[in-house]
Each structure stands twice: as C-alpha cells, then as structure tokens.
Coordinates of C-alpha atoms in Angstrom, one line a residue:
M1 CA 0.0 0.0 0.0
S2 CA 1.4 3.4 -1.0
N3 CA 2.4 5.8 1.7
S4 CA 2.1 8.8 -0.5
C5 CA -0.8 10.1 1.5
A6 CA 1.0 9.9 4.8
P7 CA 1.5 13.2 6.5
R8 CA 4.8 14.8 5.6
K9 CA 7.3 16.0 8.2
R10 CA 7.6 19.7 8.6
T11 CA 10.9 21.0 7.2
S12 CA 10.3 24.7 7.3
S13 CA 12.3 26.8 9.7
I14 CA 9.2 28.8 10.5
P15 CA 8.0 28.0 14.1
E16 CA 5.3 25.5 14.2
T17 CA 2.9 27.7 16.1
E18 CA 3.2 30.4 13.4
M19 CA 2.6 27.9 10.7
E20 CA -0.5 26.7 12.4
M21 CA -1.8 30.3 12.8
S22 CA -4.2 30.8 9.9
R23 CA -4.6 34.0 7.9
S24 CA -7.9 34.7 9.6
D25 CA -6.4 34.2 13.0
K26 CA -3.6 36.6 12.1
D27 CA -6.1 39.1 10.8
R28 CA -8.1 38.9 14.0
A29 CA -4.9 39.3 16.1
K30 CA -3.9 42.2 14.0
R31 CA -7.2 44.0 14.5
L32 CA -7.0 43.5 18.2
L33 CA -3.5 44.9 18.3
Y34 CA -4.7 48.0 16.4
A35 CA -7.6 48.5 18.8
L36 CA -5.3 48.1 21.8
A37 CA -2.8 50.6 20.3
F38 CA -5.7 53.1 20.0
L39 CA -6.9 52.6 23.6
T40 CA -3.4 52.6 25.0
D41 CA -2.5 56.0 23.5
C42 CA -5.9 57.4 24.6
T43 CA -4.6 57.0 28.1
F44 CA -2.0 59.7 27.7
G45 CA -4.4 62.5 26.9
I46 CA -7.8 61.5 28.1
A47 CA -7.4 63.5 31.3
A48 CA -6.2 66.6 29.6
P49 CA -9.5 68.5 29.5
F50 CA -10.6 68.1 33.1
Y51 CA -7.8 66.8 35.4
P52 CA -5.6 70.0 35.5
P53 CA -8.6 72.3 36.6
L54 CA -9.7 69.8 39.2
A55 CA -6.1 69.3 40.5
T56 CA -5.5 73.1 40.7
D57 CA -8.9 74.3 42.0
E58 CA -9.7 71.5 44.5
H59 CA -6.2 70.3 45.5
G60 CA -3.9 73.3 44.9
M61 CA -1.5 71.5 42.6
S62 CA 0.9 73.7 40.7
S63 CA 1.2 73.7 36.9
T64 CA 4.7 72.2 37.3
M65 CA 3.5 69.4 39.4
I66 CA 0.7 68.6 37.0
G67 CA 3.3 68.5 34.2
I68 CA 5.3 66.0 36.2
V69 CA 2.3 63.9 36.8
F70 CA 1.6 63.8 33.0
A71 CA 5.2 63.1 32.1
A72 CA 5.7 60.4 34.7
A73 CA 3.9 57.7 32.6
S74 CA 6.1 58.4 29.5
T75 CA 9.3 58.5 31.5
V76 CA 8.7 55.2 33.2
S77 CA 7.4 53.7 30.0
A78 CA 10.7 54.5 28.2
I79 CA 12.7 52.7 30.9
T80 CA 10.3 49.7 31.0
C81 CA 10.4 49.4 27.2
T82 CA 14.1 49.1 27.1
T83 CA 14.4 46.6 30.0
S84 CA 11.4 44.5 28.6
G85 CA 13.3 43.9 25.4
F86 CA 16.1 42.2 27.3
V87 CA 14.0 40.0 29.6
M88 CA 11.2 39.1 27.1
R89 CA 12.7 35.7 26.3
S90 CA 12.5 34.7 29.9
F91 CA 8.8 35.6 30.4
G92 CA 7.4 35.4 26.8
R93 CA 5.7 38.1 24.7
K94 CA 2.2 36.8 25.3
F95 CA 2.6 36.9 29.1
M96 CA 4.2 40.3 29.0
I97 CA 1.3 41.7 26.9
S98 CA -1.2 40.3 29.3
M99 CA 0.7 41.6 32.3
G100 CA 1.2 45.0 30.8
R101 CA -2.5 45.4 29.9
T102 CA -3.7 44.3 33.3
I103 CA -1.3 46.7 35.1
Q104 CA -2.3 49.6 32.9
G105 CA -6.0 48.8 33.1
I106 CA -6.0 48.6 36.9
G107 CA -3.9 51.8 37.1
L108 CA -6.5 53.6 35.1
I109 CA -9.4 52.4 37.2
L110 CA -7.7 53.4 40.4
F111 CA -6.8 56.8 38.9
G112 CA -10.5 57.3 38.3
L113 CA -11.2 56.8 42.0
L114 CA -8.9 59.7 42.9
T115 CA -12.0 61.9 42.9
F116 CA -12.9 60.4 46.3
I117 CA -9.7 61.6 47.9
E118 CA -10.0 64.8 49.8
D119 CA -6.5 65.3 51.3
D120 CA -4.4 67.4 49.0
T121 CA -1.1 65.7 49.7
L122 CA -2.5 62.2 49.3
F123 CA -4.2 63.2 46.0
T124 CA -0.9 64.5 44.6
V125 CA 1.2 61.5 45.7
S126 CA -1.5 59.0 44.5
S127 CA -1.7 60.8 41.1
L128 CA 2.0 60.5 40.6
A129 CA 2.2 56.9 41.9
L130 CA -0.6 55.7 39.6
R131 CA 0.9 57.4 36.6
V132 CA 4.1 55.6 37.3
F133 CA 2.1 52.3 37.6
Q134 CA 0.4 53.0 34.3
G135 CA 3.8 53.7 32.7
V136 CA 5.1 50.3 33.8
G137 CA 2.2 48.6 32.1
S138 CA 2.4 50.8 29.0
G139 CA 6.1 50.2 28.5
T140 CA 5.8 46.4 29.0
T141 CA 3.0 46.2 26.6
L142 CA 4.5 48.4 24.0
A143 CA 7.8 46.4 23.8
A144 CA 6.0 43.1 23.7
T145 CA 3.4 44.3 21.1
M146 CA 6.2 45.5 18.8
A147 CA 8.1 42.3 19.2
T148 CA 5.0 40.2 18.4
V149 CA 4.3 42.3 15.3
A150 CA 7.9 42.0 14.1
S151 CA 7.7 38.2 14.5
L152 CA 4.2 37.4 13.3
F153 CA 4.0 39.8 10.4
Q154 CA 7.5 39.9 9.1
D155 CA 6.3 39.6 5.5
N156 CA 4.5 42.9 5.7
L157 CA 6.0 44.5 8.9
D158 CA 6.2 48.0 7.4
S159 CA 2.5 48.2 6.5
V160 CA 1.3 46.6 9.8
L161 CA 3.6 49.0 11.8
A162 CA 2.3 52.0 9.7
T163 CA -1.3 51.0 10.6
L164 CA -0.4 50.4 14.2
Q165 CA 1.2 53.8 14.5
S166 CA -1.8 55.4 12.7
C167 CA -4.1 53.9 15.4
S168 CA -1.8 55.3 18.1
A169 CA -1.9 58.8 16.4
L170 CA -5.6 58.6 16.2
G171 CA -5.8 57.7 19.9
I172 CA -3.6 60.6 20.9
T173 CA -5.7 63.0 18.8
L174 CA -9.1 61.9 19.9
A175 CA -8.3 61.2 23.5
P176 CA -9.1 64.8 24.8
V177 CA -12.4 64.7 22.9
I178 CA -13.4 61.3 24.2
G179 CA -12.3 62.3 27.7
Y180 CA -14.3 65.5 27.7
I181 CA -17.5 63.7 26.4
L182 CA -17.2 60.9 29.0
Y183 CA -16.5 63.4 31.8
Q184 CA -19.6 65.3 30.9
L185 CA -21.7 62.1 30.9
G186 CA -20.4 60.5 34.1
G187 CA -17.9 62.7 35.9
F188 CA -14.2 62.2 36.7
A189 CA -14.3 58.4 37.3
L190 CA -16.1 57.3 34.1
P191 CA -13.4 58.0 31.4
F192 CA -10.7 56.2 33.4
C193 CA -12.8 53.2 34.5
L194 CA -14.3 52.7 31.1
L195 CA -10.9 52.9 29.4
G196 CA -9.3 50.6 32.0
V197 CA -12.0 47.9 31.7
G198 CA -11.8 48.2 27.9
I199 CA -8.0 47.7 27.9
I200 CA -8.2 44.7 30.2
C201 CA -11.0 43.0 28.2
L202 CA -9.3 43.6 24.9
G203 CA -6.1 42.2 26.4
I204 CA -7.8 39.0 27.4
W205 CA -9.3 38.7 23.9
L206 CA -5.9 39.2 22.4
N207 CA -4.4 36.6 24.8
V208 CA -6.9 34.1 23.4
A209 CA -6.2 35.1 19.8
L210 CA -2.4 34.7 19.9
P211 CA -0.8 31.3 19.8
E212 CA 0.7 29.9 22.9
H213 CA 4.2 30.7 21.7
T214 CA 4.5 33.6 19.3
T215 CA 8.2 33.2 18.9
G216 CA 10.6 30.8 17.4
Y217 CA 13.2 30.7 20.1
T218 CA 15.6 27.8 20.1
E219 CA 18.4 26.9 22.5
K220 CA 21.1 27.7 19.9
A221 CA 19.5 31.1 19.2
K222 CA 20.1 32.3 22.8
L223 CA 22.3 35.4 23.1
S224 CA 24.3 33.9 25.9
N225 CA 27.4 34.1 23.8
H226 CA 26.6 37.7 22.6
P227 CA 25.9 40.6 24.8
R228 CA 22.4 41.8 24.0
G229 CA 23.6 45.4 24.2
G230 CA 26.1 44.6 21.5
M231 CA 23.4 44.7 18.8
L232 CA 22.5 48.3 19.8
A233 CA 26.0 49.5 18.8
D234 CA 25.3 49.2 15.1
I235 CA 25.4 52.6 13.4
R236 CA 22.1 51.9 11.5
V237 CA 20.4 51.0 14.8
I238 CA 21.7 54.2 16.4
F239 CA 20.5 56.5 13.7
A240 CA 17.1 54.7 13.5
F241 CA 16.7 55.1 17.2
F242 CA 17.7 58.8 17.2
I243 CA 15.6 59.7 14.2
S244 CA 12.5 58.0 15.5
F245 CA 13.2 59.9 18.8
L246 CA 13.4 63.2 16.9
A247 CA 10.3 62.5 14.8
M248 CA 8.2 62.1 18.0
F249 CA 10.1 65.0 19.6
G250 CA 9.1 67.3 16.8
V251 CA 5.4 66.4 17.0
Q252 CA 5.3 66.6 20.8
Y253 CA 7.2 69.9 20.8
L254 CA 4.0 71.7 19.8
N255 CA 1.9 70.5 22.7
P256 CA 2.7 73.2 25.3
V257 CA 3.2 76.1 22.9
M258 CA 1.0 75.9 19.8
S259 CA -2.2 76.9 21.5
T260 CA -0.5 79.9 23.2
Y261 CA 1.1 81.0 19.9
I262 CA -2.1 80.7 17.9
E263 CA -4.2 82.5 20.5
S264 CA -1.7 85.3 21.4
S265 CA 0.1 85.9 18.1
L266 CA -2.6 85.0 15.6
D267 CA -5.7 86.0 17.6
G268 CA -7.0 82.5 17.1
D269 CA -9.1 80.4 19.4
E270 CA -9.3 76.9 20.9
I271 CA -11.1 75.5 17.9
E272 CA -8.3 76.6 15.5
T273 CA -5.7 75.0 17.9
V274 CA -7.6 71.7 17.9
I275 CA -7.8 71.8 14.1
G276 CA -4.0 72.2 14.1
F277 CA -3.5 69.0 16.1
F278 CA -6.0 67.1 13.9
V279 CA -4.0 68.2 10.8
V280 CA -0.8 66.8 12.4
S281 CA -2.4 63.4 13.1
F282 CA -4.2 63.0 9.9
S283 CA -1.2 64.0 7.7
F284 CA 0.7 61.3 9.6
I285 CA -2.0 58.8 8.9
G286 CA -2.2 59.8 5.3
A287 CA 1.6 59.5 4.7
S288 CA 2.1 56.3 6.7
I289 CA 0.8 53.8 4.1
P290 CA 2.7 55.2 1.2
V291 CA 5.9 55.3 3.3
S292 CA 5.3 51.7 4.4
K293 CA 5.1 50.6 0.8
L294 CA 8.4 52.5 0.0
S295 CA 10.0 51.0 3.0
K296 CA 9.0 47.4 2.3
G297 CA 11.1 47.3 -0.9
M298 CA 14.3 48.8 0.4
K299 CA 17.5 47.0 1.4
H300 CA 18.4 49.9 3.7
R301 CA 15.9 52.5 5.0
G302 CA 18.4 55.2 5.9
S303 CA 17.2 57.3 2.9
L304 CA 13.7 57.4 4.3
L305 CA 14.9 58.4 7.7
F306 CA 17.0 61.1 6.1
V307 CA 13.9 62.5 4.3
S308 CA 12.2 62.7 7.7
L309 CA 14.9 64.9 9.1
V310 CA 14.9 67.2 6.1
L311 CA 11.0 67.5 6.0
M312 CA 10.8 67.9 9.8
G313 CA 13.3 70.8 9.7
G314 CA 11.4 72.3 6.8
S315 CA 8.1 72.1 8.8
F316 CA 9.7 74.2 11.6
V317 CA 10.9 76.7 9.0
V318 CA 7.3 77.1 7.9
L319 CA 6.1 77.4 11.5
S320 CA 8.6 80.2 12.1
G321 CA 6.2 82.3 10.2
P322 CA 7.0 86.0 10.2
R323 CA 10.8 85.4 9.5
I324 CA 10.0 84.0 6.0
L325 CA 6.3 83.6 5.4
P326 CA 3.2 85.7 6.2
Q327 CA 1.9 85.2 9.7
S328 CA -1.4 83.3 9.4
I329 CA -3.2 80.3 10.7
L330 CA -3.1 78.7 7.2
V331 CA 0.7 78.9 7.3
V332 CA 0.7 77.1 10.7
Y333 CA -1.6 74.4 9.2
C334 CA 0.8 73.9 6.3
G335 CA 3.7 73.6 8.7
V336 CA 2.0 71.1 11.0
G337 CA 0.8 69.1 8.0
L338 CA 4.3 68.8 6.7
M339 CA 5.4 67.8 10.2
G340 CA 2.9 64.9 10.3
A341 CA 4.2 63.5 7.0
A342 CA 7.8 64.0 8.2
C343 CA 7.0 62.0 11.3
A344 CA 5.7 59.1 9.2
F345 CA 9.0 59.0 7.4
G346 CA 10.8 58.9 10.7
V347 CA 8.7 56.4 12.6
V348 CA 7.4 53.8 10.1
P349 CA 10.8 52.6 8.7
S350 CA 12.7 52.8 12.1
L351 CA 11.7 49.4 13.6
P352 CA 12.2 47.5 10.3
E353 CA 15.6 49.1 9.9
M354 CA 16.6 48.2 13.5
V355 CA 15.4 44.6 13.1
Q356 CA 17.1 44.2 9.7
A357 CA 20.4 45.6 11.0
G358 CA 20.3 43.4 14.1
A359 CA 19.4 40.3 12.1
E360 CA 22.4 40.8 9.8
K361 CA 24.7 41.1 12.8
F362 CA 23.1 38.1 14.7
P363 CA 21.4 35.9 12.1
E364 CA 21.2 33.0 14.6
S365 CA 19.3 35.1 17.1
K366 CA 16.4 36.5 15.1
E367 CA 13.8 36.4 17.9
D368 CA 16.1 38.0 20.4
V369 CA 16.8 40.7 17.9
N370 CA 13.1 41.4 17.5
D371 CA 12.7 41.6 21.3
V372 CA 15.6 44.0 21.9
M373 CA 15.0 46.2 18.9
S374 CA 11.3 46.5 19.7
G375 CA 12.0 47.6 23.3
F376 CA 14.6 50.1 22.0
F377 CA 12.2 51.5 19.4
G378 CA 9.4 51.9 22.0
A379 CA 11.8 53.7 24.3
S380 CA 12.8 56.1 21.5
L381 CA 9.1 57.1 21.0
C382 CA 8.6 57.6 24.7
L383 CA 11.7 59.7 25.2
G384 CA 10.8 61.9 22.2
G385 CA 7.4 62.4 23.9
I386 CA 9.1 63.6 27.0
A387 CA 11.9 65.7 25.6
G388 CA 9.7 67.6 23.1
P389 CA 7.4 69.4 25.5
I390 CA 10.3 70.1 28.0
L391 CA 12.5 71.8 25.5
S392 CA 9.5 73.5 23.9
G393 CA 8.6 75.1 27.3
I394 CA 12.2 76.2 28.0
L395 CA 12.7 77.8 24.6
Y396 CA 9.4 79.5 24.7
D397 CA 10.0 81.0 28.1
H398 CA 13.5 82.3 27.3
Y399 CA 13.1 83.3 23.6
D400 CA 9.9 83.2 21.5
F401 CA 8.0 80.7 19.3
E402 CA 9.8 81.7 16.1
T403 CA 13.3 81.6 17.5
G404 CA 12.6 78.2 19.1
C405 CA 11.5 76.9 15.7
W406 CA 14.8 78.0 14.1
M407 CA 16.8 76.3 16.9
V408 CA 14.9 73.1 16.4
T409 CA 15.4 73.3 12.7
F410 CA 19.1 73.4 13.2
I411 CA 18.9 70.2 15.3
F412 CA 17.1 68.3 12.5
W413 CA 19.2 69.6 9.6
A414 CA 22.5 69.1 11.5
T415 CA 21.5 65.5 12.3
A416 CA 20.6 65.0 8.6
L417 CA 24.1 66.2 7.6
I418 CA 25.8 63.9 10.1
Q419 CA 23.7 61.0 8.8
L420 CA 24.6 61.8 5.3
L421 CA 28.3 61.9 6.1
S422 CA 28.1 58.6 8.0
G423 CA 27.3 56.7 4.9
T424 CA 24.0 55.2 6.1
V425 CA 21.9 57.1 3.5
Q426 CA 21.7 54.9 0.4
F427 CA 19.2 56.1 -2.2
E428 CA 18.0 52.7 -3.6
T429 CA 14.9 50.6 -3.5
Q430 CA 16.1 47.1 -4.4
K431 CA 14.7 44.2 -2.4
D432 CA 17.1 42.8 0.1
P433 CA 17.7 39.1 -1.0
L434 CA 18.5 38.2 2.6
E435 CA 15.4 39.7 4.2
D436 CA 13.2 36.7 4.1
K437 CA 16.1 34.5 5.3
L438 CA 17.2 36.7 8.2
L439 CA 13.8 37.3 9.7
P440 CA 11.9 34.3 11.2

C-alpha cells in the first residue's frame, strides 16, 4: 500500500505555532492589536480637558506638578520598554502583553477613583504613583506588542507597523475629545474606569487570539554568547533610534506652545488650535501607508529616515512664520501638515531598519533581535514624547516661538548632515535578498 498520502514532516524553519496560525487568526490578532494601540494611546491624553482644573482648583497643585504627573507615565514607559526587550525571552511576549495590559487597566481604574480623595497631599502622591504604575504597564505592553508584530507579520512588517502607529496617532488625537465627552456624561471616574476595563477586556481577547508561543526561540539562538547590548551598537540602529526619537520629539514639541502661539500671536481660538492638532495626526496617517510601501522594498531604509529629518526641519521653518512667510493660521496648518508627513518617514521605517540591521549582525538570534529592537524602538518614542514638551517650554520661556522653531530646525538639519556623512543614507529601492532568510 502506498504511503504517498502519509503526512509529511515539517521541514520549514518557521516556528510550528506560526505555521498553524491561519490567515484569519492573524487578521483577528492584527485588528485586536490595532484596537489596543488606539486605547493605550488614549490613556496619555484622556485626562487633559478636566484633570488640570480639578487638581488646581480643588487640591492646589501647581502647573509644574501637573506637568510632572503627566510626564511620569512616559518617563517610566521609556525605561520599562528598554528593560522589557532584554527579559522578554524569559517571560514570553504573550505573558508580557497580558501583564502590561492588566497593570495599565488597573492603574486607570484606580486613577478614576482619585476623585474620592479629599486630602491634597494624598491626592498628589496618589496621582504620581498611579501614573508611574500605568507607565510600567504601558512600556511592558509596547515592547511586547512591537516584538509580536515583528515576529508574526515579518512579511508585511512595514504596513502593519504603519497602521499600528496610525491607530496610536488617532488615539492621541481623539483622547481629549473622548475624555471630555465621558467626563460630561459621568464625571471624573467614568473616562478612566471605562478605558481601563476596555483595555483589560481587549487584552484578554488578544491573549486568546495569539498562539501559545508567538516566537521561534531555540536553544542555539540564545544570546548567551553575545551581549544583548552589542546589537545596539550598530550605526544603522543608532540612527534609526535617534531619528524616531526626533520624529516624536518634533510632534510633541508643539503640545505646550501651539495653543499659546495661535491665541496670542494670531488672535486664534481653541477650535483653531484643535484643528491644528488634527492636521498633524491625519497627515501622519495619510503618509504612513505610502511610506510603508516604499520601506518594504528597500534594502536599507536610511534614505527614508534622512527624508524625515529634512522635512521635519522644513516644517519648523514654515512654522517660524514672520521670518519667512506671512503670519497666518493657514501657514501654521501647512507647517504642521508637513510635520505629520515627516513624522511618518521617521517612525514607520525605524523598527524594520533596526530589526534588519540586528538580524544581519546576529542571524542566529532572530527572535532576540526582535525583542531587543522592539524595546529600543518603543523607548525612542517615549523619550521623544518627554523631551519635546520640556525643550519647547524652555525655549518659549527664554526666547519666543519663532526663535525656538529655528533652533529646532538646526537640530534636525544638523542631524541630517551627520547621517549623510556617516554613509548610512543609500538612495536605492532594491529588495534585500537576505530579508526573508534573516527574519523568522
């Protein structure tokens, strides 16, 4: 009797759990990751419309302390992102996503209960502690999510990452609006409790959707013979990290000062300021997909990162207004629109560039490369979100909006020149023949 119908042994190097994950399962996991990215980034701005007035009027918190409370989550998230990349092999991505979402969700629910605290000191200390707690959850989840995306969707990493970042941008943009509506409907606790429960529930759903092991770790792939930090020393990784940091820095730079500039210098109002922030987000979303398609066919993505630096510097030249262009709200909208597109060129190709550079250096440690680079990439975004508003406030207090824009322009264009001289900018679009072999 012929044995031609007998099941054949798997010979593929793709991990068995990935091979068994059908396209529909991957699509479902992808949609859940998008939804969680949206909700997670809502947490950073959902309190913006109502927390500062309550903290100031009822508990006497200073503006500086409120700023520290808001920055605490991003600061801790940056640290947690980096450390998570190094320990992910020990705990597993699926577990770290679940743990991070649970921590973040519980932190949000408890933050919503701050309204029942009457003592001013306890309110301040609890606010700061809970934001730190949320930052731990956010950083853990961000690193594990990026690593999961890099592993499960390596064939279209650029486009999945572009959509993921677009969902994040949408969450950041809509968060104040959602927060304001929920606050009007149910008071202080409702936005945080609803968002916290939503994150926990979606996290559980994602935990069911992902395979038991979303990685292809093998004993020989361990980095015991290679220092994990060694893969971060690659010049391409360093530039990708710094440029994604600068891209987020540029966008977040506007947060503390754009409303003041529009209202004081252009006689605008809050609606025009909100429109400006919408223009940033939707120009980023609009540019992300074309950038991802360009990125997918490139051997090295340094040229796209270089374009980001040039465009980001140009956006600040436009924003400098009276020095070159007429002073008007339309000029501001043009500047922030260019900034959103520049951010897409800086953020979307960065993680694929880091993963590719690391995989070329450690081809036997592909999954560890994904983990470490994902944590490093997440940390760059968090650090940019911290540094942008801080430098923006300092420059605005000591100079003016236009002078600050020119100083930031110098940072972007000087970095572009350094990158060009480093030799990491290669203007080509050929498909890397090793790409499919290096990634799992």
